[in-house]
PDB file of C-alpha atoms in Angstrom:
ATOM      1  CA  UNK X   1      26.048  43.138  -0.554  1.00  0.00           C
ATOM      2  CA  UNK X   2      23.651  41.041   1.505  1.00  0.00           C
ATOM      3  CA  UNK X   3      24.588  39.372   4.725  1.00  0.00           C
ATOM      4  CA  UNK X   4      22.218  36.810   6.169  1.00  0.00           C
ATOM      5  CA  UNK X   5      22.546  35.947   9.807  1.00  0.00           C
ATOM      6  CA  UNK X   6      20.794  33.034  11.445  1.00  0.00           C
ATOM      7  CA  UNK X   7      20.737  32.469  15.182  1.00  0.00           C
ATOM      8  CA  UNK X   8      22.255  29.371  16.687  1.00  0.00           C
ATOM      9  CA  UNK X   9      19.991  26.589  17.930  1.00  0.00           C
ATOM     10  CA  UNK X  10      20.526  27.500  21.587  1.00  0.00           C
ATOM     11  CA  UNK X  11      19.924  31.231  21.059  1.00  0.00           C
ATOM     12  CA  UNK X  12      16.919  31.445  23.404  1.00  0.00           C
ATOM     13  CA  UNK X  13      18.692  29.452  26.102  1.00  0.00           C
ATOM     14  CA  UNK X  14      21.663  31.815  26.004  1.00  0.00           C
ATOM     15  CA  UNK X  15      19.334  34.818  26.134  1.00  0.00           C
ATOM     16  CA  UNK X  16      17.517  33.438  29.193  1.00  0.00           C
ATOM     17  CA  UNK X  17      20.847  32.688  30.872  1.00  0.00           C
ATOM     18  CA  UNK X  18      22.070  36.251  30.225  1.00  0.00           C
ATOM     19  CA  UNK X  19      18.867  37.705  31.688  1.00  0.00           C
ATOM     20  CA  UNK X  20      19.356  35.662  34.849  1.00  0.00           C
ATOM     21  CA  UNK X  21      22.985  36.822  35.105  1.00  0.00           C
ATOM     22  CA  UNK X  22      21.970  40.483  34.620  1.00  0.00           C
ATOM     23  CA  UNK X  23      19.330  40.147  37.323  1.00  0.00           C
ATOM     24  CA  UNK X  24      21.874  38.601  39.682  1.00  0.00           C
ATOM     25  CA  UNK X  25      24.306  41.479  39.059  1.00  0.00           C
ATOM     26  CA  UNK X  26      21.568  44.033  39.656  1.00  0.00           C
ATOM     27  CA  UNK X  27      20.500  42.188  42.793  1.00  0.00           C
ATOM     28  CA  UNK X  28      24.114  42.135  43.980  1.00  0.00           C
ATOM     29  CA  UNK X  29      24.463  45.879  43.364  1.00  0.00           C
ATOM     30  CA  UNK X  30      21.198  46.528  45.163  1.00  0.00           C
ATOM     31  CA  UNK X  31      22.582  44.642  48.145  1.00  0.00           C
ATOM     32  CA  UNK X  32      25.093  47.408  48.737  1.00  0.00           C
ATOM     33  CA  UNK X  33      22.345  50.034  49.005  1.00  0.00           C
ATOM     34  CA  UNK X  34      19.896  48.181  51.248  1.00  0.00           C
ATOM     35  CA  UNK X  35      21.517  49.323  54.528  1.00  0.00           C
ATOM     36  CA  UNK X  36      20.922  52.908  53.376  1.00  0.00           C
ATOM     37  CA  UNK X  37      17.306  52.385  52.298  1.00  0.00           C
ATOM     38  CA  UNK X  38      15.930  54.803  54.899  1.00  0.00           C
ATOM     39  CA  UNK X  39      18.484  57.493  54.000  1.00  0.00           C
ATOM     40  CA  UNK X  40      17.655  57.195  50.288  1.00  0.00           C
ATOM     41  CA  UNK X  41      13.940  57.408  51.071  1.00  0.00           C
ATOM     42  CA  UNK X  42      14.442  60.567  53.117  1.00  0.00           C
ATOM     43  CA  UNK X  43      16.680  62.041  50.414  1.00  0.00           C
ATOM     44  CA  UNK X  44      14.114  61.476  47.657  1.00  0.00           C
ATOM     45  CA  UNK X  45      11.304  62.807  49.853  1.00  0.00           C
ATOM     46  CA  UNK X  46      13.267  65.998  50.562  1.00  0.00           C
ATOM     47  CA  UNK X  47      14.074  66.362  46.856  1.00  0.00           C
ATOM     48  CA  UNK X  48      10.372  65.977  45.992  1.00  0.00           C
ATOM     49  CA  UNK X  49       9.362  68.583  48.571  1.00  0.00           C
ATOM     50  CA  UNK X  50      12.080  70.975  47.338  1.00  0.00           C
ATOM     51  CA  UNK X  51      10.912  70.562  43.739  1.00  0.00           C
ATOM     52  CA  UNK X  52       7.295  71.240  44.671  1.00  0.00           C
ATOM     53  CA  UNK X  53       8.259  74.302  46.731  1.00  0.00           C
ATOM     54  CA  UNK X  54      10.427  75.647  43.944  1.00  0.00           C
ATOM     55  CA  UNK X  55       7.529  75.310  41.515  1.00  0.00           C
ATOM     56  CA  UNK X  56       5.126  77.142  43.826  1.00  0.00           C
ATOM     57  CA  UNK X  57       7.639  79.862  44.679  1.00  0.00           C
ATOM     58  CA  UNK X  58       8.222  80.604  41.006  1.00  0.00           C
ATOM     59  CA  UNK X  59       4.463  81.016  40.451  1.00  0.00           C
ATOM     60  CA  UNK X  60       4.189  83.262  43.518  1.00  0.00           C
ATOM     61  CA  UNK X  61       7.106  85.433  42.432  1.00  0.00           C
ATOM     62  CA  UNK X  62       5.665  85.706  38.910  1.00  0.00           C
ATOM     63  CA  UNK X  63       2.317  86.818  40.329  1.00  0.00           C
ATOM     64  CA  UNK X  64       3.932  89.384  42.639  1.00  0.00           C
ATOM     65  CA  UNK X  65       6.130  90.705  39.844  1.00  0.00           C
ATOM     66  CA  UNK X  66       3.229  90.988  37.387  1.00  0.00           C
ATOM     67  CA  UNK X  67       0.865  92.755  39.811  1.00  0.00           C
ATOM     68  CA  UNK X  68       3.365  95.107  41.455  1.00  0.00           C
ATOM     69  CA  UNK X  69       5.320  96.220  38.419  1.00  0.00           C
TER      70      UNK X  69
END
């Protein structure tokens, strides 16, 4: 069974309109988070520092365990 689908004549116009609507929804959602921009920045900075420290601490504990035991 073969099914052939052809797009409508205004296919690209509809696609462009949907992209604009998606961007507007994303922009609207982003509007709720803008008052907390500084808090999110601090949160991600702390998470980055914690990840880096956790990586270094695991290497340090591996080295101590390998040399002492």
